[in-house]
Amino acid sequence: MTTAELQLPTTSAATLSLSKTMKALAYHGPGKRAWGDKPRPAIQDPGDAIIRITTSTICGTDLHILKGDLPAVTDGRIFGHEGIGIVEQVGAGVSQF
Amino acid sequence: MSNKSERESLSSKVGDGVIISCVTACLKCDFCKRGMYSHCRRGGWILGYLFDGTQAEFVRIPQADGSLYNFPAGSDEADLVMLSDISRTGFECGVRNGQVTPGDTLAIVGAGPVGLAVLLTAQFYSPAAIFMIDLDDKRLAIAKKFGTTTLVNSSDGKAAQRVMDLTDGAGVDVAIEAVGIPATFDICQSIVAAGGRIANAGVHGKPVELHLEKLWDRNMSLTTRLVDTVTTPMLLKVVRSGKLQPGKLVTHRFPINDIMKAYETFANAAKEGALKVVLTNGQSQY
């Protein structure tokens, strides 16, 4: 198994560590969404990883959620279930992807 | 046991490029142990639904060991992001559940991103004929480019009859539902051949009428599935070989700050000619 040899630009890590917020698209009830500041996620469980998203995409399911077809989605929930990114941080219990 | 350097090379590292799976898997519960990650007791499909998702600058991924996949250097990012969900949904829920076999006659109902992902991955198995059924001629034209043998525009409500005529009344070995509404499911149950399979890949919000009075003697089967994502390692290898290029489904790209515009484009997919709309955050690292 080979893994990509990727390096974070040093400036990126330094800049990001100062910021406690991020931009995200959140659901605010049927037909309502907002692109705005949300708290940046942090490790909460040893099995977690924090990923800096580089590419994501929109799915038909996101439009269903936006319409209010999935009532289990709560106010403020950030959209999206597809994406690729760079690992920023891993919890102590993360061993191997 | 592997030695220390091997263990290090296998272990995940900060700075790695990863594909985020749409399904979160703990790899330990009874469902995960059966390969049914979609119903993981500590995850399943939660991302962007019951748990904050990926349309953001950062995301927290729980159960990271089972929910992230390192990707090979030099991969195309458009191909990779299509592996998060649609390529695998098309392949697992459609092609695999439909047991597409060499020589089969296959019908795909719905030429949206999932239907087109079915089209791309069904060709691993050399079906003899592929019918693509959709209302939109623009999407049908794309389906033609990607390997469909026969296009059927369903806007006149006679798609099922046309498929039956084109198959000399036999119907199709595999009918894959890739929309999620009663009308498209009806087409599938009207065209399935004796001994055939209907594989549902669409997300349904309303009940459908199941015509068991016509199907009871057809030796047919009907499957449903929420994508389990268990074929990711296989699909990554096929993408790496260049034999699968799901990035072809990307029609529009926006910087993530223009996400509102991206949603409008995707919501008006027919008018905009949109399939997959990709959002990029900062400069690509690969």
Short mmCIF file of C-alpha atoms in Angstrom, two decimals:
data_model
loop_
_atom_site.label_atom_id
_atom_site.label_comp_id
_atom_site.label_asym_id
_atom_site.label_seq_id
_atom_site.Cartn_x
_atom_site.Cartn_y
_atom_site.Cartn_z
CA MET A 1 0.00 0.00 0.00
CA THR A 2 1.33 3.40 -0.88
CA THR A 3 0.14 6.65 0.49
CA ALA A 4 0.30 10.09 -1.03
CA GLU A 5 3.26 12.09 0.13
CA LEU A 6 1.64 15.40 0.81
CA GLN A 7 2.97 18.32 2.77
CA LEU A 8 0.92 21.08 4.23
CA PRO A 9 2.32 24.47 3.38
CA THR A 10 3.86 25.74 6.62
CA THR A 11 2.00 29.01 6.43
CA SER A 12 -1.30 27.18 6.24
CA ALA A 13 -0.89 25.32 9.52
CA ALA A 14 0.23 28.48 11.29
CA THR A 15 -2.61 30.60 9.96
CA LEU A 16 -5.26 27.99 10.57
CA SER A 17 -4.25 27.36 14.15
CA LEU A 18 -5.09 30.97 14.98
CA SER A 19 -8.62 30.80 13.64
CA LYS A 20 -11.42 29.37 15.73
CA THR A 21 -14.09 29.73 13.07
CA MET A 22 -14.65 28.48 9.57
CA LYS A 23 -17.10 29.01 6.74
CA ALA A 24 -19.82 26.39 6.29
CA LEU A 25 -23.23 25.95 4.68
CA ALA A 26 -25.87 25.34 7.33
CA TYR A 27 -29.50 24.24 7.11
CA HIS A 28 -32.03 26.56 8.77
CA GLY A 29 -35.38 24.92 8.07
CA PRO A 30 -37.12 24.06 4.77
CA GLY A 31 -35.82 26.20 1.91
CA LYS A 32 -33.39 28.10 4.15
CA ARG A 33 -29.64 27.83 4.13
CA ALA A 34 -26.79 30.15 5.07
CA TRP A 35 -23.10 30.28 4.19
CA GLY A 36 -21.45 31.79 7.23
CA ASP A 37 -19.17 31.39 10.22
CA LYS A 38 -19.35 28.25 12.35
CA PRO A 39 -17.01 27.06 15.08
CA ARG A 40 -14.12 25.05 13.67
CA PRO A 41 -14.49 21.40 14.65
CA ALA A 42 -12.12 19.91 17.20
CA ILE A 43 -11.28 16.34 18.18
CA GLN A 44 -13.93 15.16 20.64
CA ASP A 45 -13.40 11.41 20.57
CA PRO A 46 -10.14 9.45 20.23
CA GLY A 47 -11.42 7.96 16.95
CA ASP A 48 -11.99 11.36 15.31
CA ALA A 49 -10.02 13.07 12.58
CA ILE A 50 -10.25 16.69 11.51
CA ILE A 51 -10.08 17.14 7.75
CA ARG A 52 -9.47 20.34 5.86
CA ILE A 53 -11.79 20.03 2.88
CA THR A 54 -10.17 20.71 -0.49
CA THR A 55 -13.01 19.50 -2.74
CA SER A 56 -16.64 18.72 -2.05
CA THR A 57 -19.73 18.37 -4.19
CA ILE A 58 -23.51 18.71 -4.03
CA CYS A 59 -25.80 15.66 -4.16
CA GLY A 60 -29.49 15.37 -4.99
CA THR A 61 -29.92 14.29 -1.37
CA ASP A 62 -28.73 17.74 -0.25
CA LEU A 63 -31.59 19.26 -2.22
CA HIS A 64 -34.02 16.84 -0.52
CA ILE A 65 -32.70 18.00 2.85
CA LEU A 66 -32.98 21.65 1.83
CA LYS A 67 -36.60 21.11 0.82
CA GLY A 68 -37.30 19.68 4.26
CA ASP A 69 -37.89 16.10 3.05
CA LEU A 70 -35.70 14.69 5.83
CA PRO A 71 -37.17 16.00 9.08
CA ALA A 72 -34.42 14.42 11.20
CA VAL A 73 -32.09 17.19 10.02
CA THR A 74 -31.90 19.84 12.73
CA ASP A 75 -31.44 23.60 12.53
CA GLY A 76 -27.82 24.60 12.00
CA ARG A 77 -26.70 21.27 10.57
CA ILE A 78 -23.86 21.62 8.04
CA PHE A 79 -24.67 20.12 4.63
CA GLY A 80 -22.64 17.62 2.60
CA HIS A 81 -21.62 13.98 2.66
CA GLU A 82 -19.06 13.94 -0.14
CA GLY A 83 -15.57 15.33 -0.08
CA ILE A 84 -11.85 14.96 -0.16
CA GLY A 85 -9.33 16.76 1.94
CA ILE A 86 -6.16 16.82 3.94
CA VAL A 87 -5.85 15.37 7.44
CA GLU A 88 -5.28 18.24 9.88
CA GLN A 89 -5.40 16.38 13.14
CA VAL A 90 -6.14 12.86 14.40
CA GLY A 91 -7.37 11.60 17.77
CA ALA A 92 -5.21 9.31 19.89
CA GLY A 93 -7.24 6.26 18.89
CA VAL A 94 -6.90 6.68 15.11
CA SER A 95 -4.51 4.07 13.75
CA GLN A 96 -4.93 3.47 10.04
CA PHE A 97 -7.29 4.51 7.26
CA MET B 1 3.74 -8.91 12.79
CA SER B 2 5.02 -6.03 10.75
CA ASN B 3 8.14 -4.22 11.81
CA LYS B 4 8.11 -0.65 13.06
CA SER B 5 8.76 1.08 9.74
CA GLU B 6 6.00 -0.91 8.04
CA ARG B 7 3.62 0.02 10.81
CA GLU B 8 4.56 3.65 10.39
CA SER B 9 4.03 3.57 6.65
CA LEU B 10 0.57 2.10 7.15
CA SER B 11 -0.51 4.46 9.84
CA SER B 12 -2.43 7.56 9.01
CA LYS B 13 -0.54 10.79 9.06
CA VAL B 14 -1.39 14.44 9.39
CA GLY B 15 -1.03 15.89 5.91
CA ASP B 16 -2.38 12.79 4.13
CA GLY B 17 -4.89 13.25 1.34
CA VAL B 18 -8.10 11.35 2.07
CA ILE B 19 -11.43 10.55 0.51
CA ILE B 20 -14.22 11.07 3.01
CA SER B 21 -16.75 8.27 2.81
CA CYS B 22 -20.39 9.33 2.81
CA VAL B 23 -20.96 6.42 5.19
CA THR B 24 -19.26 6.35 8.60
CA ALA B 25 -18.13 2.89 9.72
CA CYS B 26 -16.76 1.72 13.08
CA LEU B 27 -15.61 -1.61 11.55
CA LYS B 28 -16.45 -3.31 14.86
CA CYS B 29 -20.23 -3.62 15.23
CA ASP B 30 -22.25 -6.58 13.96
CA PHE B 31 -23.38 -4.75 10.82
CA CYS B 32 -19.87 -3.57 9.94
CA LYS B 33 -18.55 -7.08 10.45
CA ARG B 34 -21.02 -8.24 7.81
CA GLY B 35 -19.79 -5.54 5.43
CA MET B 36 -22.96 -3.52 5.89
CA TYR B 37 -21.33 -0.21 6.81
CA SER B 38 -24.48 1.65 5.80
CA HIS B 39 -26.12 0.36 8.97
CA CYS B 40 -23.13 0.75 11.29
CA ARG B 41 -24.41 1.11 14.85
CA ARG B 42 -22.00 3.99 15.50
CA GLY B 43 -22.32 5.62 12.10
CA GLY B 44 -23.92 4.67 8.81
CA TRP B 45 -25.13 7.62 6.81
CA ILE B 46 -24.88 10.47 9.30
CA LEU B 47 -22.68 12.99 7.49
CA GLY B 48 -24.50 16.14 6.41
CA TYR B 49 -27.64 14.56 7.86
CA LEU B 50 -27.39 13.84 11.59
CA PHE B 51 -23.79 15.07 11.90
CA ASP B 52 -22.10 18.18 10.48
CA GLY B 53 -20.95 17.56 6.92
CA THR B 54 -18.43 18.44 4.25
CA GLN B 55 -19.74 21.66 2.69
CA ALA B 56 -17.42 23.60 4.94
CA GLU B 57 -13.76 24.45 5.29
CA PHE B 58 -13.26 21.74 7.91
CA VAL B 59 -15.11 18.66 9.05
CA ARG B 60 -14.81 16.31 12.00
CA ILE B 61 -14.98 12.69 10.88
CA PRO B 62 -15.83 10.22 13.63
CA GLN B 63 -14.68 6.58 13.37
CA ALA B 64 -11.91 7.88 11.12
CA ASP B 65 -10.23 4.47 10.66
CA GLY B 66 -13.29 3.11 8.85
CA SER B 67 -14.51 6.31 7.23
CA LEU B 68 -11.48 7.75 5.45
CA TYR B 69 -9.48 6.33 2.56
CA ASN B 70 -5.97 7.41 1.66
CA PHE B 71 -5.71 8.05 -2.01
CA PRO B 72 -2.85 7.41 -4.35
CA ALA B 73 -0.59 10.29 -5.36
CA GLY B 74 -1.29 11.74 -8.77
CA SER B 75 -5.02 10.96 -8.73
CA ASP B 76 -7.48 13.32 -10.33
CA GLU B 77 -9.46 15.17 -7.66
CA ALA B 78 -12.67 15.13 -9.71
CA ASP B 79 -12.44 11.32 -9.96
CA LEU B 80 -11.76 11.07 -6.24
CA VAL B 81 -14.68 13.15 -5.03
CA MET B 82 -17.01 11.04 -7.18
CA LEU B 83 -15.86 8.06 -5.07
CA SER B 84 -17.30 9.64 -1.92
CA ASP B 85 -20.80 8.56 -2.87
CA ILE B 86 -22.16 8.37 -6.41
CA SER B 87 -19.71 5.96 -8.04
CA ARG B 88 -20.18 3.53 -5.21
CA THR B 89 -23.94 4.01 -5.01
CA GLY B 90 -24.26 3.32 -8.73
CA PHE B 91 -21.97 0.33 -8.51
CA GLU B 92 -23.16 -1.27 -5.26
CA CYS B 93 -26.88 -0.49 -5.27
CA GLY B 94 -27.27 -0.74 -9.05
CA VAL B 95 -24.70 -2.90 -10.80
CA ARG B 96 -23.78 -5.30 -8.01
CA ASN B 97 -27.27 -5.76 -6.61
CA GLY B 98 -28.59 -6.12 -10.18
CA GLN B 99 -25.95 -8.81 -10.78
CA VAL B 100 -25.08 -7.42 -14.20
CA THR B 101 -23.55 -10.29 -16.17
CA PRO B 102 -21.77 -10.43 -19.57
CA GLY B 103 -24.35 -10.42 -22.34
CA ASP B 104 -27.15 -8.99 -20.21
CA THR B 105 -29.67 -6.52 -21.48
CA LEU B 106 -29.63 -3.66 -18.99
CA ALA B 107 -31.96 -0.70 -18.57
CA ILE B 108 -31.05 2.29 -16.43
CA VAL B 109 -33.96 4.52 -15.51
CA GLY B 110 -32.67 8.03 -14.83
CA ALA B 111 -29.60 9.62 -16.45
CA GLY B 112 -28.65 11.77 -13.47
CA PRO B 113 -25.30 11.41 -11.72
CA VAL B 114 -26.18 8.07 -10.09
CA GLY B 115 -27.67 6.62 -13.29
CA LEU B 116 -24.57 7.68 -15.18
CA ALA B 117 -22.37 6.16 -12.47
CA VAL B 118 -24.33 2.92 -13.02
CA LEU B 119 -23.65 3.28 -16.74
CA LEU B 120 -19.90 3.70 -16.24
CA THR B 121 -19.49 0.84 -13.77
CA ALA B 122 -21.91 -1.61 -15.47
CA GLN B 123 -19.52 -1.71 -18.39
CA PHE B 124 -16.99 -3.59 -16.20
CA TYR B 125 -19.23 -6.59 -16.95
CA SER B 126 -19.84 -6.17 -20.70
CA PRO B 127 -23.64 -6.08 -20.91
CA ALA B 128 -24.77 -6.69 -24.50
CA ALA B 129 -27.25 -3.81 -24.56
CA ILE B 130 -27.73 -0.79 -22.34
CA PHE B 131 -30.95 1.21 -22.51
CA MET B 132 -30.93 4.62 -20.85
CA ILE B 133 -34.35 6.04 -20.04
CA ASP B 134 -34.79 9.72 -19.14
CA LEU B 135 -37.01 12.73 -19.83
CA ASP B 136 -34.16 15.02 -20.79
CA ASP B 137 -32.54 14.78 -24.22
CA LYS B 138 -29.44 16.64 -22.98
CA ARG B 139 -28.79 14.00 -20.34
CA LEU B 140 -29.54 11.24 -22.81
CA ALA B 141 -26.92 12.70 -25.16
CA ILE B 142 -24.34 12.48 -22.36
CA ALA B 143 -25.41 8.91 -21.66
CA LYS B 144 -24.85 8.09 -25.33
CA LYS B 145 -21.31 9.44 -25.10
CA PHE B 146 -20.61 7.27 -22.05
CA GLY B 147 -21.59 3.95 -23.61
CA THR B 148 -25.39 3.65 -23.80
CA THR B 149 -26.49 1.57 -26.78
CA THR B 150 -30.14 2.70 -26.93
CA LEU B 151 -31.65 5.98 -25.72
CA VAL B 152 -35.29 6.10 -24.68
CA ASN B 153 -36.92 9.46 -23.98
CA SER B 154 -39.74 8.78 -21.51
CA SER B 155 -41.54 12.13 -21.78
CA ASP B 156 -44.43 10.62 -23.80
CA GLY B 157 -45.13 8.04 -21.08
CA LYS B 158 -44.46 5.14 -23.45
CA ALA B 159 -40.90 4.25 -22.45
CA ALA B 160 -41.83 0.83 -21.05
CA GLN B 161 -43.69 -0.15 -24.22
CA ARG B 162 -40.76 0.94 -26.35
CA VAL B 163 -38.30 -1.14 -24.31
CA MET B 164 -40.60 -4.18 -24.62
CA ASP B 165 -40.82 -3.65 -28.40
CA LEU B 166 -37.04 -3.29 -28.70
CA THR B 167 -36.52 -6.55 -26.78
CA ASP B 168 -39.10 -8.53 -28.80
CA GLY B 169 -41.41 -8.58 -25.81
CA ALA B 170 -38.85 -10.21 -23.51
CA GLY B 171 -37.92 -7.20 -21.35
CA VAL B 172 -34.55 -6.58 -19.76
CA ASP B 173 -32.39 -8.80 -17.56
CA VAL B 174 -31.61 -5.93 -15.22
CA ALA B 175 -33.63 -2.77 -14.60
CA ILE B 176 -31.92 -0.21 -12.38
CA GLU B 177 -34.02 2.52 -10.78
CA ALA B 178 -31.89 5.66 -10.34
CA VAL B 179 -34.45 8.40 -9.69
CA GLY B 180 -36.62 7.60 -6.67
CA ILE B 181 -40.19 8.33 -7.75
CA PRO B 182 -43.18 6.02 -8.41
CA ALA B 183 -43.16 6.65 -12.21
CA THR B 184 -39.59 5.42 -12.64
CA PHE B 185 -40.14 2.39 -10.42
CA ASP B 186 -43.20 1.57 -12.53
CA ILE B 187 -41.07 1.53 -15.66
CA CYS B 188 -38.72 -0.96 -14.00
CA GLN B 189 -41.50 -3.35 -12.99
CA SER B 190 -43.02 -3.13 -16.48
CA ILE B 191 -39.82 -4.05 -18.32
CA VAL B 192 -38.14 -6.67 -16.12
CA ALA B 193 -37.70 -9.96 -18.00
CA ALA B 194 -38.50 -13.38 -16.61
CA GLY B 195 -35.57 -14.27 -14.37
CA GLY B 196 -34.55 -10.62 -14.22
CA ARG B 197 -33.59 -8.26 -11.45
CA ILE B 198 -34.82 -4.83 -10.41
CA ALA B 199 -32.15 -3.01 -8.42
CA ASN B 200 -33.33 0.14 -6.70
CA ALA B 201 -30.75 2.89 -6.26
CA GLY B 202 -33.11 5.89 -5.98
CA VAL B 203 -34.07 7.56 -2.70
CA HIS B 204 -37.87 7.27 -2.41
CA GLY B 205 -40.08 9.61 -0.41
CA LYS B 206 -43.46 8.21 -1.49
CA PRO B 207 -45.01 4.72 -1.67
CA VAL B 208 -45.04 2.87 -4.97
CA GLU B 209 -47.60 0.37 -6.22
CA LEU B 210 -45.96 -3.05 -6.48
CA HIS B 211 -47.65 -5.08 -9.24
CA LEU B 212 -47.25 -8.52 -7.69
CA GLU B 213 -50.25 -9.68 -9.74
CA LYS B 214 -47.96 -9.36 -12.78
CA LEU B 215 -44.65 -10.22 -11.14
CA TRP B 216 -45.45 -13.25 -8.97
CA ASP B 217 -44.58 -15.76 -11.71
CA ARG B 218 -41.65 -13.87 -13.26
CA ASN B 219 -38.81 -15.49 -11.24
CA MET B 220 -37.58 -11.97 -10.71
CA SER B 221 -36.02 -10.30 -7.72
CA LEU B 222 -36.10 -6.80 -6.33
CA THR B 223 -33.28 -5.38 -4.25
CA THR B 224 -32.76 -2.23 -2.23
CA ARG B 225 -29.62 -0.95 -0.60
CA LEU B 226 -28.09 2.05 1.07
CA VAL B 227 -24.55 2.29 -0.25
CA ASP B 228 -22.19 0.32 2.01
CA THR B 229 -19.00 1.75 0.48
CA VAL B 230 -17.31 -1.63 0.78
CA THR B 231 -16.18 -1.47 -2.86
CA THR B 232 -14.10 1.69 -2.35
CA PRO B 233 -10.70 -0.07 -2.40
CA MET B 234 -11.68 -1.88 -5.61
CA LEU B 235 -13.01 1.26 -7.30
CA LEU B 236 -9.89 3.20 -6.28
CA LYS B 237 -7.79 0.63 -8.12
CA VAL B 238 -9.97 0.88 -11.22
CA VAL B 239 -9.81 4.68 -11.11
CA ARG B 240 -6.04 4.52 -10.69
CA SER B 241 -5.76 2.30 -13.76
CA GLY B 242 -7.68 4.88 -15.79
CA LYS B 243 -10.42 2.37 -16.63
CA LEU B 244 -12.99 4.31 -14.62
CA GLN B 245 -13.06 8.10 -14.89
CA PRO B 246 -16.04 9.25 -12.83
CA GLY B 247 -14.67 12.80 -12.97
CA LYS B 248 -16.29 12.95 -16.39
CA LEU B 249 -19.55 13.57 -14.55
CA VAL B 250 -18.32 16.94 -13.27
CA THR B 251 -19.88 19.74 -15.33
CA HIS B 252 -19.41 22.77 -13.08
CA ARG B 253 -16.78 23.97 -10.60
CA PHE B 254 -17.14 26.78 -8.09
CA PRO B 255 -14.92 28.11 -5.31
CA ILE B 256 -16.60 27.13 -2.05
CA ASN B 257 -17.33 30.79 -1.28
CA ASP B 258 -19.73 30.72 -4.25
CA ILE B 259 -21.66 27.78 -2.80
CA MET B 260 -25.02 29.61 -3.02
CA LYS B 261 -24.54 30.02 -6.77
CA ALA B 262 -23.42 26.39 -7.02
CA TYR B 263 -26.67 25.26 -5.36
CA GLU B 264 -28.73 27.32 -7.79
CA THR B 265 -26.91 25.76 -10.73
CA PHE B 266 -27.40 22.24 -9.35
CA ALA B 267 -31.06 22.86 -8.43
CA ASN B 268 -31.69 23.92 -12.05
CA ALA B 269 -29.72 21.00 -13.44
CA ALA B 270 -31.82 20.52 -16.57
CA LYS B 271 -31.63 24.18 -17.61
CA GLU B 272 -27.95 24.52 -16.68
CA GLY B 273 -26.89 21.18 -18.14
CA ALA B 274 -25.50 20.28 -14.72
CA LEU B 275 -24.51 16.83 -13.52
CA LYS B 276 -22.04 17.03 -10.66
CA VAL B 277 -21.16 20.45 -9.31
CA VAL B 278 -17.80 20.56 -7.56
CA LEU B 279 -16.76 23.02 -4.84
CA THR B 280 -13.10 23.76 -4.29
CA ASN B 281 -11.55 25.21 -1.18
CA GLY B 282 -8.26 27.02 -1.67
CA GLN B 283 -5.47 25.74 -3.81
CA SER B 284 -5.41 22.08 -4.59
CA GLN B 285 -2.56 20.25 -2.91
CA TYR B 286 -2.21 17.50 -5.49
#
